[in-house]
Tab-separated table of C-alpha atoms in Angstrom:
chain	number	residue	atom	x	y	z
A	22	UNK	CA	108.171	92.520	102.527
A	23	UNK	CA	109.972	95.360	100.476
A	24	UNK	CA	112.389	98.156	100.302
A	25	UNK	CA	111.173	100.895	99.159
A	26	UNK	CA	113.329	104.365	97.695
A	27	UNK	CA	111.644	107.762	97.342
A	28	UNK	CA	112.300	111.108	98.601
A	29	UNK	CA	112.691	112.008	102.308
A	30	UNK	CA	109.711	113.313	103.913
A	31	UNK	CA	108.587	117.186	103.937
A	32	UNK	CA	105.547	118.572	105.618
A	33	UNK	CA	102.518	118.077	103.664
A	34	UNK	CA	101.090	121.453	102.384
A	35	UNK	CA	97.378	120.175	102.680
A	36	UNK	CA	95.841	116.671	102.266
A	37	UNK	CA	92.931	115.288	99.549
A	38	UNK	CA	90.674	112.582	99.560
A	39	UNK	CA	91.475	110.570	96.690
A	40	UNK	CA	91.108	106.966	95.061
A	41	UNK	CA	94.566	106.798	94.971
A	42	UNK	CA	94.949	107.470	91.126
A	43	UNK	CA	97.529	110.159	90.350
A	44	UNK	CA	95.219	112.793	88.733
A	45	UNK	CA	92.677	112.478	90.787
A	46	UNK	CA	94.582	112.877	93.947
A	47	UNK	CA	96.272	115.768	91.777
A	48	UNK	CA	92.843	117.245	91.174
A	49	UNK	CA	91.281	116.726	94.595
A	50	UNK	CA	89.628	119.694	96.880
A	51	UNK	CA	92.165	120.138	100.063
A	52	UNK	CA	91.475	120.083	103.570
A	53	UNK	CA	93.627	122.203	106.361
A	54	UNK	CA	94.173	118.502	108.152
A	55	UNK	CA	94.002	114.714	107.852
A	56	UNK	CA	91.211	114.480	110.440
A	57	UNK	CA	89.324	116.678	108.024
A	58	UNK	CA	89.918	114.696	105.225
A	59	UNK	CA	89.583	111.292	106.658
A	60	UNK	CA	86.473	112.087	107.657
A	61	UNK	CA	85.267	113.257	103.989
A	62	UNK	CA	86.940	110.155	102.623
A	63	UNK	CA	84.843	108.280	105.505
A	64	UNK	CA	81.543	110.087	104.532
A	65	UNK	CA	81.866	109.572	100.652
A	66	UNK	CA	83.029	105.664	101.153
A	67	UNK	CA	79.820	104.845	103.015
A	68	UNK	CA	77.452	107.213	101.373
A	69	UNK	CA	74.667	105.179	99.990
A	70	UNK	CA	74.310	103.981	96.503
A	71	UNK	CA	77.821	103.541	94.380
A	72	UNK	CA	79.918	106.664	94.129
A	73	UNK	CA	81.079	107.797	91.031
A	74	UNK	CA	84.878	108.163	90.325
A	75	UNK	CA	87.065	110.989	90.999
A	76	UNK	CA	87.438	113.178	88.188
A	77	UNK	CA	90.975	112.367	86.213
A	78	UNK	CA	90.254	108.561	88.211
A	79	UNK	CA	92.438	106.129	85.773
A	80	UNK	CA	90.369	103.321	86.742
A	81	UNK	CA	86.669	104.834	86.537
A	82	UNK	CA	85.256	101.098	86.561
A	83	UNK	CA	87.041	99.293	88.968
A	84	UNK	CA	87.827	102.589	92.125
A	85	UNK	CA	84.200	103.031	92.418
A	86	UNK	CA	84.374	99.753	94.194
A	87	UNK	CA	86.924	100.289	96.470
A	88	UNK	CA	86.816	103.276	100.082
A	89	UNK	CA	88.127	106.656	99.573
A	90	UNK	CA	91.091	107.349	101.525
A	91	UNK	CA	92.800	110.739	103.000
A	92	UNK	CA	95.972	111.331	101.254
A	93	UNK	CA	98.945	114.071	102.530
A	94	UNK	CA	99.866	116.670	99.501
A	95	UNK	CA	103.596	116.817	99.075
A	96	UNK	CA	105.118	120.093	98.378
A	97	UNK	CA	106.486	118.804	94.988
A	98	UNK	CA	103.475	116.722	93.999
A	99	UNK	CA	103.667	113.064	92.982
A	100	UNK	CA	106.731	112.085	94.828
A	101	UNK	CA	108.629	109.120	93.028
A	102	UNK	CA	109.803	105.783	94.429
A	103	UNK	CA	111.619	102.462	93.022
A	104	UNK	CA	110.370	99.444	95.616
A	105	UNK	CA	112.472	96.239	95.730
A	106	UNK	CA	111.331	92.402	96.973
A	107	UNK	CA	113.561	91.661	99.953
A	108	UNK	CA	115.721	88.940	97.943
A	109	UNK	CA	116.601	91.735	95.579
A	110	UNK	CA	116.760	94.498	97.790
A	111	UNK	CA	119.898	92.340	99.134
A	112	UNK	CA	121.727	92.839	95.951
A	113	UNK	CA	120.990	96.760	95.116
A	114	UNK	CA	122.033	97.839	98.807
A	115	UNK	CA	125.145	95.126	98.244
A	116	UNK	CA	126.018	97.209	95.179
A	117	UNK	CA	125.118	100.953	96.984
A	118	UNK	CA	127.493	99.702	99.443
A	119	UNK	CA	124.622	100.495	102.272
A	120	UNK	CA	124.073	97.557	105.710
A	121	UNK	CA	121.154	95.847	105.057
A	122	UNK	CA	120.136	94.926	108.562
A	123	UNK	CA	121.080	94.799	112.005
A	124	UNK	CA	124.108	92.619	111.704
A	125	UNK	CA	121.962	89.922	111.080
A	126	UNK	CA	122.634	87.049	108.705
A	127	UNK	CA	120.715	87.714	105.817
A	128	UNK	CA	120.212	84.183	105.323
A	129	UNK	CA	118.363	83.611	108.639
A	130	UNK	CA	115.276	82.212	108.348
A	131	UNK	CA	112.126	83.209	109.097
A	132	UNK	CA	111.012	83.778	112.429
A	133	UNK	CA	108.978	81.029	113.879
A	134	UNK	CA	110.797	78.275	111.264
A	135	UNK	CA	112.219	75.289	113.256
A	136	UNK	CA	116.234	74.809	113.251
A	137	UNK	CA	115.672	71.527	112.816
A	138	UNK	CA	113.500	69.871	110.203
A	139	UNK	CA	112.417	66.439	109.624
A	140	UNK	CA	114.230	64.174	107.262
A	141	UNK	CA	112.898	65.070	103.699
A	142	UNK	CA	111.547	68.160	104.283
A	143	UNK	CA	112.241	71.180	102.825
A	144	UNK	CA	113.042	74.545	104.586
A	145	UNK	CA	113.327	77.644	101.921
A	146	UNK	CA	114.967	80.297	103.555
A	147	UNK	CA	113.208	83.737	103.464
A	148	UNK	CA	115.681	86.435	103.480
A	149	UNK	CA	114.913	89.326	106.085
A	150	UNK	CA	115.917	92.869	105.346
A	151	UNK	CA	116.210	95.554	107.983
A	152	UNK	CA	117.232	98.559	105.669
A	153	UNK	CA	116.302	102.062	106.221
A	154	UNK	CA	117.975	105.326	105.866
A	155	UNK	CA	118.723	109.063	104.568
A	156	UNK	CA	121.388	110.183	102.531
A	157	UNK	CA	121.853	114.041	100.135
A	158	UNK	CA	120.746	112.853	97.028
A	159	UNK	CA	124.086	114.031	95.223
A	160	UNK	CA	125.717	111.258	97.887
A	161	UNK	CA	123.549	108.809	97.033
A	162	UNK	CA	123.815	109.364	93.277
A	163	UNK	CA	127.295	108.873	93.674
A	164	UNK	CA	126.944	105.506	95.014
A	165	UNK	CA	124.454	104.751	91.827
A	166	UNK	CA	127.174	105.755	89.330
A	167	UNK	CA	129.739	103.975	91.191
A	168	UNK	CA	127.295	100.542	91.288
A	169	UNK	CA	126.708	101.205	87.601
A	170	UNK	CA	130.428	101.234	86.803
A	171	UNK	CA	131.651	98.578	88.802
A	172	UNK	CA	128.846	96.126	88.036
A	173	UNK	CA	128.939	93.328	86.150
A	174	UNK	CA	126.059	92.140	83.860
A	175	UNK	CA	123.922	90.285	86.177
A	176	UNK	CA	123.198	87.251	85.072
A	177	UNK	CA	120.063	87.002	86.639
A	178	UNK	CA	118.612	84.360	88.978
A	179	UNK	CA	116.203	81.452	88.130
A	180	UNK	CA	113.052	80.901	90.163
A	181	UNK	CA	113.230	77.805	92.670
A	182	UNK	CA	110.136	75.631	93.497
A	183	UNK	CA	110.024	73.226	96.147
A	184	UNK	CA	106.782	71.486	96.614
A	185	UNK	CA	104.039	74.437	97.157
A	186	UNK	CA	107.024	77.118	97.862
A	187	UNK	CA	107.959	79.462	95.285
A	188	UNK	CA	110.559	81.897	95.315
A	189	UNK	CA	111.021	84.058	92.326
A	190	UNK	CA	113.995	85.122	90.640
A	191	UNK	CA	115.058	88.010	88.555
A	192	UNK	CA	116.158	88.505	85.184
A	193	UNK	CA	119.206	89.107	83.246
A	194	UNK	CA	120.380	92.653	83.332
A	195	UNK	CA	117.982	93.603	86.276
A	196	UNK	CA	120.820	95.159	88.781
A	197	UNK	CA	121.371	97.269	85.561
A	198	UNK	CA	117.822	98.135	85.113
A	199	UNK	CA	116.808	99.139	88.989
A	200	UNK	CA	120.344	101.257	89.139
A	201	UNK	CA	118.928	103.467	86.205
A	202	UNK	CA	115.837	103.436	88.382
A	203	UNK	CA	117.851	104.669	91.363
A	204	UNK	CA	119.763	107.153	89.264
A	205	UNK	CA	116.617	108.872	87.981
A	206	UNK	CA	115.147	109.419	91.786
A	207	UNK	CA	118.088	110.616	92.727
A	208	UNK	CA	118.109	113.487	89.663
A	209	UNK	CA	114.478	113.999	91.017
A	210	UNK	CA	115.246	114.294	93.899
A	211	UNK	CA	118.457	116.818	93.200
A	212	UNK	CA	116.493	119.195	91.322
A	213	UNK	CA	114.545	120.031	94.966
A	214	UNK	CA	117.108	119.700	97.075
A	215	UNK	CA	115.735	116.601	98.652
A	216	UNK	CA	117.759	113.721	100.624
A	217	UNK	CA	116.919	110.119	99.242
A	218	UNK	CA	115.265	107.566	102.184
A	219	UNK	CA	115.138	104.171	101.922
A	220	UNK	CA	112.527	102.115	104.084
């Protein structure tokens, strides 16, 4: 599970089939709709024989091998996005000073874990995130340059094992890192008058 950042949706000016490579999807024929498209992307993926790749394809040996899909065309191209892990989702929204679920505790398990476990075993807590949302992008870049200032150095977290279970952790400076990651979305998404959504 992840959060992901990128610009709020606008209407798609026409839709592509593509690999899912940025040039190609750049340089893609358009269709007037999706059902159009997805039934191009349908056609080509089950043509017989293997397909060549797309033209500017940055994989040409490995998309051949993989279906076509129908892609929407934003009005401002390749739209940008910064994607967090739930566990560190938890700190970045901490920092942006934005809920990260439904009043929840964060530390809840897993749905479908028992309360109560057996003597000896271990129960690793998976952290479930419920954040979504919409702010003007010179609000949320406010909240980035307020994180940035009041932030620490983050120490990072270590990874934890226990038995087969492995949760990652993150490394030193890595608040830092995604908040620059943040701040340059939100100048993206500034220069087109776009609101930042979170998902």
């Amino acid at each position: 599970m992840t959060v992901t950042f990128t610009a709020a949706p606008r209407p798609p000016v026409g839709y592509v089939v593509s690999c899912g490579c940025a040039e190609a999807t750049a340089r893609a024929p358009r269709y007037g709709t999706y059902s159009d498209a997805r039934l191009a992307a349908d056609r080509a993926s089950a043509a017989a024989g293997a397909r060549q790749a797309l033209p500017g394809c940055a994989l040409p040996d490995v998309c051949p091998d993989y279906p076509l899909h129908a892609d929407e065309v934003d009005p401002d191209g390749e739209v940008p996005f910064v994607e967090f892990s739930n566990t560190n989702a938890i700190g970045v929204l901490e920092a942006l000073g934005l809920p990260f679920g439904g009043g929840e505790d964060v530390d809840a398990l897993e749905p479908g874990l028992p309360d109560d476990v057996p003597d000896g075993a271990t129960v690793i807590p998976i952290v479930v995130v419920d954040a979504h949302g919409e702010l003007p992008a010179a609000d949320f870049l406010a909240r980035v340059l307020t994180a940035l200032g009041l932030a620490p150095e983050d120490p990072g977290l270590p990874d934890l094992q226990a038995g087969n279970a492995f949760v990652g952790g993150r490394p030193a400076g890595y608040l830092q890192r995604r908040l620059l990651d943040l701040h340059g979305l939100a100048d993206w998404c500034a220069a087109r008058n776009r609101n930042v959504a979170w998902h």
